[in-house]
């Protein structure tokens, strides 16, 4: 029986894991190597050893309603997209509200996590930690690793001949970036067009002489501001859209999405993406299109090689007098504290059962939390993982036999190993993954049942944003405030915007009941189709479950 649980890391996953342990009557002990909570979201000016943190200007890509803890909404006066300082403040509020801090040992590094000699029967782990130079050994019934996937910078110098032999300028990884001052008046080449690469190119364009942005990928650029000014993820991440994604042929859905993306600006004209592209990534950046339009950022193809002062690109063009090369090439995850026999079980998150459990272990007492790439908030994913895992540790939830877990892993594992530059292509559907874990944990709401018992709530869940509160309506950890949180989510979205009152007699808030009535036949039709064609055991990977 699991009682004592070691939690490694006090970022988002660590806080959710501590809370999950307490909810299940377990005894968590969290080891955090720094002096505070927050993980990568705790910004510091100093380069603190190998610690990874966000840059000074970063703002979340997912809105507060779609990213918060499922039983603790963000304050209504917080803006919809949070700078790192406000997000860290929210984490502190959460930790204080649920009294999590007393379970955290700060400035304590986990040096090693090893199976005990009797692991095959006990499932216990030996954890060695170090605090102020003093080492201590602990015995735990289970371990939750919450160090995330931003661990070691991925710097593929071998893919860029000349960068470390001929090039006379400076090169660095985005982990070392804090603000623009060191780049003022320089010609900068940013390599990589993920969210970080796009952000840094835009920010540097304000002070640099010239910024070049090099990419090998087809990239669609989205804005956080969607139709009618609402947050993009709240408008688009809905169960209705998820259902259409499953129902309609993929070619039609791709056409619809590309047409929507191009309604803002034609990506082909900007050299970013083509509607014919089969592989592509999505990034969020409102300013990049204007920077490209104004010439303050120039898009370039992949770099072929570097000379002493220049970058030569694969299309044969050359940009001279490059002062700095900034690699926004992502991260790789490593778990140096885990014994080699355990690390060898997985080379990426797809080698883990549900991206959490190494299926080869004799006892399922090791869980990796937050090592997942989703099309929505990873914070929500980490919390759902923690709830399911702590339920398993407490004996409420069960895992299938190892053979079934291995079969599931092999079925979902990509046939080709991708490098971190391509992991955008490996992102999983937010709703599919969260629903899958929620089903395992017994906390996924049934829209069909709610249509009969609470139609207003059912329509809000199906047609409205898939906010985390939905997973607190039923099952273990049910929260009495979940229904109200769902029905008032748009009020909290608009609250921080209404700092100046404008008279608008065309307020459409009264049309909500009519919209519900019009939407009800669609919801019933969707329910009928699913009940008619869904087979027993049909899960989120096969299609949406209502």
XYZ file of C-alpha atoms in Angstrom, residues 115-338:
224
model
C 14.798 0.834 -6.814
C 15.216 -0.885 -3.461
C 16.543 -4.488 -3.534
C 13.045 -5.808 -2.771
C 11.375 -3.558 -5.376
C 9.697 -6.491 -7.131
C 7.573 -7.061 -4.039
C 7.594 -3.706 -2.206
C 7.713 -1.238 -5.125
C 9.756 1.076 -2.903
C 12.417 3.587 -3.917
C 15.584 4.872 -2.283
C 15.931 8.621 -2.797
C 19.193 10.418 -1.978
C 18.966 14.211 -1.571
C 21.408 16.985 -0.795
C 20.700 20.160 1.168
C 23.493 22.656 1.858
C 26.104 19.976 1.230
C 24.454 17.437 3.529
C 23.251 14.208 1.950
C 20.318 12.232 3.241
C 18.727 8.940 2.211
C 14.953 8.429 2.243
C 12.677 5.478 1.553
C 9.445 6.136 -0.365
C 6.587 3.951 -1.500
C 6.271 5.880 -4.777
C 7.930 8.679 -6.759
C 6.394 11.389 -8.940
C 8.942 13.084 -11.206
C 7.751 16.624 -11.987
C 10.754 18.230 -13.681
C 8.921 18.805 -16.982
C 10.371 18.761 -20.483
C 12.344 22.034 -20.403
C 15.495 20.556 -18.929
C 18.530 20.496 -21.220
C 18.949 22.916 -24.162
C 18.993 21.207 -27.547
C 21.835 22.795 -29.480
C 22.367 20.840 -32.746
C 25.671 22.451 -33.779
C 26.555 19.483 -36.002
C 23.606 20.400 -38.246
C 25.122 23.838 -38.892
C 28.648 23.392 -40.320
C 31.049 26.177 -39.407
C 29.114 27.579 -36.447
C 31.699 26.421 -33.890
C 34.771 26.378 -36.133
C 34.668 29.288 -38.620
C 32.021 31.686 -37.333
C 33.620 34.631 -35.479
C 30.439 36.017 -34.011
C 28.555 34.959 -30.905
C 26.106 32.092 -30.717
C 23.874 31.044 -27.833
C 20.747 29.062 -26.970
C 17.500 30.835 -26.102
C 17.878 29.513 -22.526
C 20.507 32.216 -22.049
C 18.232 34.991 -23.324
C 16.729 37.382 -20.776
C 16.094 40.684 -22.587
C 17.106 42.747 -25.635
C 19.914 44.887 -24.231
C 22.815 42.665 -25.312
C 21.519 42.693 -28.915
C 21.062 46.435 -29.422
C 22.409 47.632 -32.772
C 23.408 44.148 -33.946
C 22.503 41.936 -36.880
C 20.867 38.855 -35.373
C 19.956 35.484 -36.859
C 17.305 33.526 -34.941
C 17.283 29.816 -35.789
C 13.952 28.074 -35.176
C 10.401 29.344 -35.539
C 8.602 27.826 -32.584
C 6.763 30.080 -30.154
C 10.056 31.127 -28.574
C 11.788 31.826 -31.885
C 8.879 33.947 -33.088
C 8.697 35.889 -29.825
C 12.411 36.619 -29.738
C 12.570 37.676 -33.398
C 9.778 40.189 -32.814
C 11.262 41.500 -29.590
C 14.788 41.851 -31.006
C 13.496 43.658 -34.096
C 12.822 46.721 -31.924
C 16.495 47.237 -31.042
C 18.577 45.217 -33.504
C 19.834 46.631 -36.793
C 18.302 43.625 -38.558
C 16.737 40.322 -37.543
C 16.675 37.223 -39.722
C 14.440 34.297 -38.789
C 15.487 30.925 -40.198
C 13.104 27.985 -40.399
C 12.877 24.601 -42.058
C 9.195 24.134 -41.192
C 5.878 25.120 -42.702
C 4.419 27.322 -39.988
C 0.944 28.737 -39.466
C 0.812 31.820 -37.255
C -2.188 32.330 -34.997
C -3.304 35.224 -32.857
C -4.326 34.917 -29.214
C -7.143 37.338 -30.082
C -9.901 35.439 -31.871
C -13.316 36.269 -33.265
C -14.974 39.251 -31.576
C -11.878 39.735 -29.411
C -12.255 36.598 -27.314
C -9.257 34.396 -26.386
C -8.414 32.058 -29.264
C -8.316 28.869 -27.197
C -11.690 29.572 -25.552
C -13.342 29.954 -28.944
C -11.672 27.025 -30.669
C -11.038 24.379 -27.995
C -14.582 23.080 -27.638
C -16.132 19.620 -27.598
C -18.263 20.585 -30.572
C -15.185 21.402 -32.663
C -13.529 18.231 -31.385
C -16.561 16.248 -32.495
C -16.457 17.818 -35.966
C -12.745 17.022 -36.151
C -13.578 13.360 -35.592
C -16.723 13.329 -37.747
C -15.483 15.032 -40.923
C -12.798 13.645 -43.248
C -9.324 14.882 -42.382
C -8.912 16.513 -45.798
C -12.013 18.635 -45.229
C -10.935 19.612 -41.712
C -7.486 20.571 -42.982
C -9.057 22.705 -45.706
C -11.291 24.436 -43.164
C -8.365 25.121 -40.820
C -6.054 26.404 -43.535
C -8.799 28.656 -44.855
C -9.331 30.028 -41.346
C -5.593 30.576 -40.836
C -5.302 32.392 -44.168
C -8.282 34.632 -43.402
C -5.920 36.716 -41.247
C -3.131 36.897 -43.838
C -1.957 34.736 -46.724
C 0.817 32.586 -45.297
C 2.130 31.600 -48.723
C 2.786 35.246 -49.614
C 4.845 35.570 -46.441
C 6.827 32.386 -47.109
C 5.522 30.744 -43.965
C 3.287 27.885 -45.103
C 1.388 26.419 -48.010
C -2.042 24.830 -48.038
C -0.355 21.874 -49.767
C 1.924 21.179 -46.802
C 1.332 17.847 -45.094
C 3.599 18.600 -42.132
C 3.343 21.914 -40.343
C 3.451 23.571 -36.963
C 1.300 26.212 -35.291
C 2.695 29.134 -33.341
C 1.023 31.987 -31.524
C 2.278 35.466 -32.385
C 0.241 38.580 -33.089
C 3.196 40.796 -34.099
C 5.260 38.562 -36.390
C 3.166 39.186 -39.548
C 3.592 42.965 -39.176
C 7.342 42.597 -38.558
C 7.600 40.597 -41.778
C 5.405 43.136 -43.575
C 7.530 46.045 -42.352
C 10.844 44.285 -43.017
C 12.119 44.484 -39.440
C 12.182 40.667 -39.502
C 13.243 38.797 -42.653
C 12.252 35.165 -43.053
C 14.918 32.805 -44.362
C 15.106 29.060 -45.112
C 17.266 26.607 -43.176
C 20.945 27.478 -42.726
C 23.320 25.430 -44.886
C 26.570 26.620 -43.293
C 28.363 29.481 -41.572
C 31.436 31.375 -42.695
C 33.439 33.747 -40.512
C 30.825 36.499 -40.642
C 28.000 35.163 -42.799
C 25.179 32.638 -42.892
C 24.643 30.695 -46.117
C 21.112 29.354 -46.588
C 19.835 26.306 -48.434
C 18.333 28.416 -51.214
C 21.807 29.754 -52.033
C 21.330 33.215 -50.515
C 23.784 34.688 -48.031
C 23.400 37.213 -45.234
C 26.637 38.966 -44.303
C 27.901 40.605 -41.128
C 25.919 38.433 -38.713
C 26.869 39.416 -35.158
C 24.806 36.948 -33.122
C 23.132 33.599 -33.814
C 20.361 32.783 -31.361
C 19.254 29.141 -31.394
C 15.584 28.708 -30.454
C 15.859 24.976 -31.017
C 14.046 23.634 -27.986
C 14.993 21.275 -25.207
C 15.556 17.625 -24.500
C 14.535 15.929 -21.290
C 16.952 14.037 -19.107
C 16.521 12.449 -15.719
C 20.101 12.118 -14.439
C 18.916 11.180 -10.951
C 17.085 8.071 -12.176
